[in-house]
PDB file of C-alpha atoms in Angstrom:
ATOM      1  CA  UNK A   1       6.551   4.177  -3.573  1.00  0.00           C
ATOM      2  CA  UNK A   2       5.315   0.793  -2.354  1.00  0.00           C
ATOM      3  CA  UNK A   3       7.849   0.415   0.814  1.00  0.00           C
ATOM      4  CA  UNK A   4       5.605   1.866   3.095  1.00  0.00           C
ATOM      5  CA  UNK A   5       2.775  -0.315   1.773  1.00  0.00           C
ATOM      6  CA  UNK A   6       4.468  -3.797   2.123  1.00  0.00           C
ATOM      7  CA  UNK A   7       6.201  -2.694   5.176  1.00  0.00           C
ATOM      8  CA  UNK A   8       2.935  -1.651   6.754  1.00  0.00           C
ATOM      9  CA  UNK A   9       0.875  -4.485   5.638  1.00  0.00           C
ATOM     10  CA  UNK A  10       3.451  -6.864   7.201  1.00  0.00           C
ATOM     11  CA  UNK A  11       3.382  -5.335  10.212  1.00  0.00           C
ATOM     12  CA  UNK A  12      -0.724  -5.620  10.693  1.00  0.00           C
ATOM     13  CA  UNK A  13      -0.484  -9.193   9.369  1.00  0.00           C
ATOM     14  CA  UNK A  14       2.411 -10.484  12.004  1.00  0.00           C
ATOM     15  CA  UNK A  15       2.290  -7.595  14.733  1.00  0.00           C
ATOM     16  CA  UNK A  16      -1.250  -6.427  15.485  1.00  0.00           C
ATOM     17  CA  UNK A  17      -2.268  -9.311  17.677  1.00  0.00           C
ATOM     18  CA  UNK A  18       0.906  -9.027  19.447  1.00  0.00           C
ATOM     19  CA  UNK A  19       0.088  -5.274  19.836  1.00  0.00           C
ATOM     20  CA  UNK A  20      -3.003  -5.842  20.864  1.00  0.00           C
ATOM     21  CA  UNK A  21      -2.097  -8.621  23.280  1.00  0.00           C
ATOM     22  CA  UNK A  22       1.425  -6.806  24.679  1.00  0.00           C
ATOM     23  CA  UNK A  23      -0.431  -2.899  24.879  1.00  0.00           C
ATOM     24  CA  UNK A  24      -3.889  -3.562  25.983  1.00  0.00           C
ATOM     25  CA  UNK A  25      -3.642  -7.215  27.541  1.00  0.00           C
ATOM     26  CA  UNK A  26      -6.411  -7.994  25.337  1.00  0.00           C
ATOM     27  CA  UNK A  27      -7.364 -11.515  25.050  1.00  0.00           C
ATOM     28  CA  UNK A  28      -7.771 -14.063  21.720  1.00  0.00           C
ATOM     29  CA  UNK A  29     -10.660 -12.975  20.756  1.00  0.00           C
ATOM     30  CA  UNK A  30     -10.301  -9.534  19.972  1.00  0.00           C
ATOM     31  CA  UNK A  31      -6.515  -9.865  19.250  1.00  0.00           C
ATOM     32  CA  UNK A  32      -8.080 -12.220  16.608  1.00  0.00           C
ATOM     33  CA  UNK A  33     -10.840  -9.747  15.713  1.00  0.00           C
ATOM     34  CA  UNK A  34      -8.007  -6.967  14.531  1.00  0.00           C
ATOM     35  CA  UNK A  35      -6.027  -9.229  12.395  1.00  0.00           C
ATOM     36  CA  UNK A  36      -9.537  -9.916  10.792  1.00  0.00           C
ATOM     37  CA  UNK A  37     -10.593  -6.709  10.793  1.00  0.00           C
ATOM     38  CA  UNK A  38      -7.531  -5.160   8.801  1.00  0.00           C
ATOM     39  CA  UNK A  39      -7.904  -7.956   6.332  1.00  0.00           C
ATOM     40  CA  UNK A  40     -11.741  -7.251   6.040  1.00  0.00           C
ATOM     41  CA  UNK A  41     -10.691  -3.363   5.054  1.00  0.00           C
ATOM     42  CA  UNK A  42      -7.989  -4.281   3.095  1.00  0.00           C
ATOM     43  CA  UNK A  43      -9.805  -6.811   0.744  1.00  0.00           C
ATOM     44  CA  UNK A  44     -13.058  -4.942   0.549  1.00  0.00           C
ATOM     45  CA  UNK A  45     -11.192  -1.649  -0.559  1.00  0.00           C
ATOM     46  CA  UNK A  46      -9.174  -3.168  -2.935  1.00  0.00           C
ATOM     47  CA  UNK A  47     -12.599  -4.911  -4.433  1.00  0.00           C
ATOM     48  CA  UNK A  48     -13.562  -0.966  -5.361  1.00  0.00           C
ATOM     49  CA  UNK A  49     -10.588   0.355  -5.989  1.00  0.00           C
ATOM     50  CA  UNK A  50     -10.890   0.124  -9.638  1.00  0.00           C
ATOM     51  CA  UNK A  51     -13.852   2.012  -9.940  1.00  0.00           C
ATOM     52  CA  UNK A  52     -12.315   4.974  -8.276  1.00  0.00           C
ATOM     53  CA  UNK A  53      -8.885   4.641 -10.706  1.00  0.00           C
ATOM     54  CA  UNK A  54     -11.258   4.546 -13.311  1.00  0.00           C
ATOM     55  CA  UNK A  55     -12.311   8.167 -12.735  1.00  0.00           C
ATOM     56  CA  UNK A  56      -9.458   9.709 -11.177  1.00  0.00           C
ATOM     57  CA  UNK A  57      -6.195   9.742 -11.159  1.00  0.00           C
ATOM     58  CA  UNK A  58      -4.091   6.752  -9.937  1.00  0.00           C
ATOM     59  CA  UNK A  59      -1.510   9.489  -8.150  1.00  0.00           C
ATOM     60  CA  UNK A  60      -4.827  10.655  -6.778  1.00  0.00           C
ATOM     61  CA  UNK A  61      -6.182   7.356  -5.328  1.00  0.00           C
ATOM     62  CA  UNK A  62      -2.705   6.874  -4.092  1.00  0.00           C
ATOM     63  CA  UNK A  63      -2.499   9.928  -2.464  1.00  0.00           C
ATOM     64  CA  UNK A  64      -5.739   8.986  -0.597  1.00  0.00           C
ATOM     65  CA  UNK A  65      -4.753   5.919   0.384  1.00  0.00           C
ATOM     66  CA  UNK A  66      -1.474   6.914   1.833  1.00  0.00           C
ATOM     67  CA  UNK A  67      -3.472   9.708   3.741  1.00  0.00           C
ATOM     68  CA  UNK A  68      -5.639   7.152   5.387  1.00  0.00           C
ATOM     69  CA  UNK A  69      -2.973   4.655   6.163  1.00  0.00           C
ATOM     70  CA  UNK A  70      -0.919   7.804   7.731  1.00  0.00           C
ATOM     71  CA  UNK A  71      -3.965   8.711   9.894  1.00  0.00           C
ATOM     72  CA  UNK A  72      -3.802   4.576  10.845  1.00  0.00           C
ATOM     73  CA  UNK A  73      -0.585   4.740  11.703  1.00  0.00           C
ATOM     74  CA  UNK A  74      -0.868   7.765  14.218  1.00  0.00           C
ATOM     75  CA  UNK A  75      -3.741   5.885  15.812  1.00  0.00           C
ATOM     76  CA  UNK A  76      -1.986   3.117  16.480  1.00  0.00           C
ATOM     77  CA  UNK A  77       0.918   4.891  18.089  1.00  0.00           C
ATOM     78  CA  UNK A  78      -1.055   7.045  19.948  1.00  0.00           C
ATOM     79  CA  UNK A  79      -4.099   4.787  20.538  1.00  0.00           C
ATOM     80  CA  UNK A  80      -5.693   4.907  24.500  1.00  0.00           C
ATOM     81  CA  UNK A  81      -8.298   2.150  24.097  1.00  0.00           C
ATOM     82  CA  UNK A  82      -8.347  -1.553  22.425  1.00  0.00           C
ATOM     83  CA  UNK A  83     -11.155   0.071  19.978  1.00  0.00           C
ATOM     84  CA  UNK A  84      -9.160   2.999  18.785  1.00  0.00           C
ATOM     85  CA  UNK A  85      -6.646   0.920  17.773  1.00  0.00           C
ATOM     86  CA  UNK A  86      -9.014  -1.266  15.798  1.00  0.00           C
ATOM     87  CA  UNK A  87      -9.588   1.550  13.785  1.00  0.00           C
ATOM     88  CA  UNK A  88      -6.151   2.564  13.479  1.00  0.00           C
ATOM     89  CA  UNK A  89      -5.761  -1.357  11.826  1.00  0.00           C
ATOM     90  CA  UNK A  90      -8.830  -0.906   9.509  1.00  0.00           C
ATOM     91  CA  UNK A  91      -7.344   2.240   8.016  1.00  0.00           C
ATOM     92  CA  UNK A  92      -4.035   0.673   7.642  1.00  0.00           C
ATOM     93  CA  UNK A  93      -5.653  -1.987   5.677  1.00  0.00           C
ATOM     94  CA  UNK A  94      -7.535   0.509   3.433  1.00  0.00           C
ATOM     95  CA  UNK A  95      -4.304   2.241   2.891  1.00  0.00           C
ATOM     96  CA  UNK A  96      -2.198  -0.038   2.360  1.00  0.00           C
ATOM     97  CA  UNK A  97      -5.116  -1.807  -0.141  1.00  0.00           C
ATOM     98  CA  UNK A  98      -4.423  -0.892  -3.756  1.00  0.00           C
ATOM     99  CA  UNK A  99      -1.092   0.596  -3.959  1.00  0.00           C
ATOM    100  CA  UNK A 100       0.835  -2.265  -4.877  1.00  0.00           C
ATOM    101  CA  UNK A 101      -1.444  -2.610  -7.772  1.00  0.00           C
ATOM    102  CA  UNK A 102      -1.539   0.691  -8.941  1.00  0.00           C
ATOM    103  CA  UNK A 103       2.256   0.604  -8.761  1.00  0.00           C
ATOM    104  CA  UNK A 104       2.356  -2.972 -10.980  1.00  0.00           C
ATOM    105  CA  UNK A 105       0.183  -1.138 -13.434  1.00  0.00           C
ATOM    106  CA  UNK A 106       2.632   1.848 -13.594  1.00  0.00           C
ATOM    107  CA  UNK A 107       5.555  -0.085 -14.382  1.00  0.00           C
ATOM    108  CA  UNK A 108       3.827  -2.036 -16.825  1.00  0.00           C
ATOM    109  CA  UNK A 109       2.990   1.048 -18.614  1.00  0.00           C
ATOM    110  CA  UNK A 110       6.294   2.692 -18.880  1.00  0.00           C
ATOM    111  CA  UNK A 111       8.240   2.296 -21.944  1.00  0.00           C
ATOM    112  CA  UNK A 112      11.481   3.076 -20.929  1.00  0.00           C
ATOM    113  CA  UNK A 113      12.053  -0.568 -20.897  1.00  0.00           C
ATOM    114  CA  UNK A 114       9.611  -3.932 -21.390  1.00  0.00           C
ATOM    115  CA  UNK A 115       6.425  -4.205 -19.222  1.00  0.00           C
ATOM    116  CA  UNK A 116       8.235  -7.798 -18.068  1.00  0.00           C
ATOM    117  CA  UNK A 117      11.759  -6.310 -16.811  1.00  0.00           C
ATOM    118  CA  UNK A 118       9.723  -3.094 -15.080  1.00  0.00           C
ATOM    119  CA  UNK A 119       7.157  -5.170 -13.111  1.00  0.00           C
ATOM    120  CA  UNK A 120       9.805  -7.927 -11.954  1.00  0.00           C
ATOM    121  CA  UNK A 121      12.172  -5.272 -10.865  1.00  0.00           C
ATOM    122  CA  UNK A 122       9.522  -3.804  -8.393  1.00  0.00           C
ATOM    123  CA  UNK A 123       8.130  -7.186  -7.525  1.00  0.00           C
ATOM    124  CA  UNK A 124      12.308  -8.178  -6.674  1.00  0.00           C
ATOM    125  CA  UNK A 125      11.995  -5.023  -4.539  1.00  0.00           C
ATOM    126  CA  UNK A 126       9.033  -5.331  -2.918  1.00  0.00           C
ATOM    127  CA  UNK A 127       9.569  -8.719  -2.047  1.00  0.00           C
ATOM    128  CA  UNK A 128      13.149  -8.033  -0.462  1.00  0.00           C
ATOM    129  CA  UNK A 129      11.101  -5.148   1.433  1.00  0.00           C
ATOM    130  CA  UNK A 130       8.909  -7.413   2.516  1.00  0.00           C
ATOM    131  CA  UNK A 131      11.510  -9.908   3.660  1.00  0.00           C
ATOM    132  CA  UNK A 132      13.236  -7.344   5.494  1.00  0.00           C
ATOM    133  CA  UNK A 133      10.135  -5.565   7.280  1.00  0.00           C
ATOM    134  CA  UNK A 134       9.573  -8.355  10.007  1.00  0.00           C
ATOM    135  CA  UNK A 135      13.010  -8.166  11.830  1.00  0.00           C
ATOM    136  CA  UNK A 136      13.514  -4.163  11.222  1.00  0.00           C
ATOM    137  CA  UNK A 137      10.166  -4.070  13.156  1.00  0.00           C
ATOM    138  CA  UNK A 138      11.147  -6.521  15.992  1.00  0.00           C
ATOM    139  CA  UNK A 139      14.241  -4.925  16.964  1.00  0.00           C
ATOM    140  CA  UNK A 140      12.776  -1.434  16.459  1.00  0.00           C
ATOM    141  CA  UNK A 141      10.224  -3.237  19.043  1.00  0.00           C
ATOM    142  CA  UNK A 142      13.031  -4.780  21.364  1.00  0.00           C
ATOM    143  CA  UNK A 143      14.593  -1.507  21.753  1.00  0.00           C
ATOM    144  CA  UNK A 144      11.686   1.314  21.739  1.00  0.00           C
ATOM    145  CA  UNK A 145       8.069  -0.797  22.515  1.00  0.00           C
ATOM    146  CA  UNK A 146       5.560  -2.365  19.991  1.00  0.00           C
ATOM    147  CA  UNK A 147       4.153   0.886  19.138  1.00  0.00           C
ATOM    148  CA  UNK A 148       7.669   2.161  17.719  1.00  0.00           C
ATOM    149  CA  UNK A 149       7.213  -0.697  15.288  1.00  0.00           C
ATOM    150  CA  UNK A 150       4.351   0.955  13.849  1.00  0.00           C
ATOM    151  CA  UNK A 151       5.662   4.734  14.162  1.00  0.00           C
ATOM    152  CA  UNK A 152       8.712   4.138  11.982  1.00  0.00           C
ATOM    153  CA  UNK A 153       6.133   3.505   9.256  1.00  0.00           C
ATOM    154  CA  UNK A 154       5.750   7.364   9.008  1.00  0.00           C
ATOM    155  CA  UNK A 155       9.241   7.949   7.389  1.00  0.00           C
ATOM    156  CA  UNK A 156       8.158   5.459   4.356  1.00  0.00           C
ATOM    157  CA  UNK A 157       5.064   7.249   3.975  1.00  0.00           C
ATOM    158  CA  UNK A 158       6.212  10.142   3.557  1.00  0.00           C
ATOM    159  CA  UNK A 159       8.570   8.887   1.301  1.00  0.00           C
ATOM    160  CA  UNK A 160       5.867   7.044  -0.880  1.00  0.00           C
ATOM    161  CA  UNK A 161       4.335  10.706  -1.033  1.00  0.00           C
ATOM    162  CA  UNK A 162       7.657  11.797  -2.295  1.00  0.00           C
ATOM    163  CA  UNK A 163       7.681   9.565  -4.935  1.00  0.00           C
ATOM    164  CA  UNK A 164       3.732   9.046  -5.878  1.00  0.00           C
ATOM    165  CA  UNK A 165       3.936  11.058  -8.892  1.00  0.00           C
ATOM    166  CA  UNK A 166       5.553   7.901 -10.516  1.00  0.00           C
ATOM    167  CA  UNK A 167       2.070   6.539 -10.917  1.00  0.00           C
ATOM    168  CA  UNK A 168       1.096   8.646 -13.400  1.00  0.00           C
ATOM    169  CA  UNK A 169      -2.004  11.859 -13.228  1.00  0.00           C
ATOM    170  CA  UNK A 170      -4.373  10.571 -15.777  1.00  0.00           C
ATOM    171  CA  UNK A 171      -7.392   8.344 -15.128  1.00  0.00           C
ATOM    172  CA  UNK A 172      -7.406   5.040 -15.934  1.00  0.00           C
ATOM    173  CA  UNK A 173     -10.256   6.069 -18.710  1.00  0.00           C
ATOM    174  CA  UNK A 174      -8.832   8.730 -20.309  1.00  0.00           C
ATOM    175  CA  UNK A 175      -6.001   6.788 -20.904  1.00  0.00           C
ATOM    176  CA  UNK A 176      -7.787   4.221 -22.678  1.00  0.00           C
ATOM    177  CA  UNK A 177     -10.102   7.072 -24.572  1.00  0.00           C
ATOM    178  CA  UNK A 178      -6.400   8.494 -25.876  1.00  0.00           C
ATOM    179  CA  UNK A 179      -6.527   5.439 -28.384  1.00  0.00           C
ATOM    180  CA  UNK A 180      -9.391   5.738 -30.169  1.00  0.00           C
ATOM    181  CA  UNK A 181     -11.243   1.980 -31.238  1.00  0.00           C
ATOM    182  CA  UNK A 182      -8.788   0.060 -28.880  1.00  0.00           C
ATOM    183  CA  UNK A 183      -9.596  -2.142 -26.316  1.00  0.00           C
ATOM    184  CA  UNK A 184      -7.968  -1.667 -23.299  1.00  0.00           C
ATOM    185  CA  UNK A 185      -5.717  -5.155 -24.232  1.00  0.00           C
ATOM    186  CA  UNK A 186      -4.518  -3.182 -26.959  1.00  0.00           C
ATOM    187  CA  UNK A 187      -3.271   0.123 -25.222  1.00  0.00           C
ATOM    188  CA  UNK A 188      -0.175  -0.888 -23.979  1.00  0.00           C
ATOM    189  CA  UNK A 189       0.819  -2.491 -27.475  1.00  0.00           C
ATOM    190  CA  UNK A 190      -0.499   1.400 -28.772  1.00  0.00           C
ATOM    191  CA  UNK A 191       1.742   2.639 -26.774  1.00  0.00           C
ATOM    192  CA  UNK A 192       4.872   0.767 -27.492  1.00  0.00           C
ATOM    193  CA  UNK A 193       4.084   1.692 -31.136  1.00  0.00           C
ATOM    194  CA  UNK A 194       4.123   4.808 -30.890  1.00  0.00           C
ATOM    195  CA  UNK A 195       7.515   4.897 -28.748  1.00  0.00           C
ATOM    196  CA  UNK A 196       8.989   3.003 -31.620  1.00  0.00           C
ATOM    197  CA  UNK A 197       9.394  -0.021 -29.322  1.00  0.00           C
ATOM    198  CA  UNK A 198       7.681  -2.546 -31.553  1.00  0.00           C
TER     199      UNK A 198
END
């Protein structure tokens, strides 16, 4: 569920001067000013993010997200002017914000196997997706243009909206309310109990 999240975020973070620079001949400043402003999205939506789990869904928030950064995507592969594009990089960073946590917290919650072994698994394989995003991208770049780079991105999303179900369809809160007179520390623990896992 997270591939198209690390693989996007890399992308802004290492490619979207270089767009910006290569497509529109822009110059430092605003090649500058996009790398900002995804950074700027991604950061501010990730500071609210919570709220919003709180009262919906997480599969819902993620859905959202992977909406917007879709939308982003398009707009960067199909973008006519410098500022479309910088709007096409703002909503990658708001989709690309908070699933990475929400996916963290859904391993940590399953019980299938300890919280530890769950969120190192999909920290080992977002990190090798990470790793791995930079040169897919350039020679996706050599061959078809910059703005292939960023197109290719569609096939993971689609995938992480496949697969976004994993995170779970209650809120954040109602999960918590299931345990009546715990504290939120305490849930997980709750839970175990209950599976017989401790």
């Amino acid at each position: 569920m997270t591939l198209s999240a690390m693989l996007l975020e890399g992308a802004s973070i290492d490619w979207s001067a270089i767009y910006m620079r290569t497509v529109f001949d822009s110059g430092p400043f605003v090649a500058g000013l996009t790398v900002a402003l995804f950074a700027f999205s991604q950061a501010t939506t990730r500071l609210f993010a919570d709220s919003f789990v709180d009262r919906h869904s997480p599969s819902g928030v993620a859905r959202v997200l992977l909406a917007a950064m879709a939308a982003g995507v398009l707009i960067v592969f199909f973008s006519p002017l410098p500022a479309v594009s910088m709007l096409g990089f703002a909503l990658l960073g708001i989709g690309s914000s908070a699933l990475f946590p929400l996916a963290i917290s859904a391993a940590a919650q399953r019980t299938d196997r300890p919280a530890a072994i769950n969120v190192a698994a999909l920290s080992q394989i977002s990190f090798i997706a990470f790793l791995l995003g930079p040169p897919l991208l350039g020679f996706v770049s050599d061959h078809w243009g910059i703005r292939s780079a960023y197109g290719i991105g569609i096939p993971f999303i689609a995938l992480s909206l496949l697969t976004v179900g994993s995170l779970g369809r209650r809120p954040a809160v109602e999960n918590i309310h299931a345990f009546p007179g715990k504290t939120p520390a305490t849930v997980e623990l709750e839970i175990e109990i209950r599976a017989g896992k401790a």
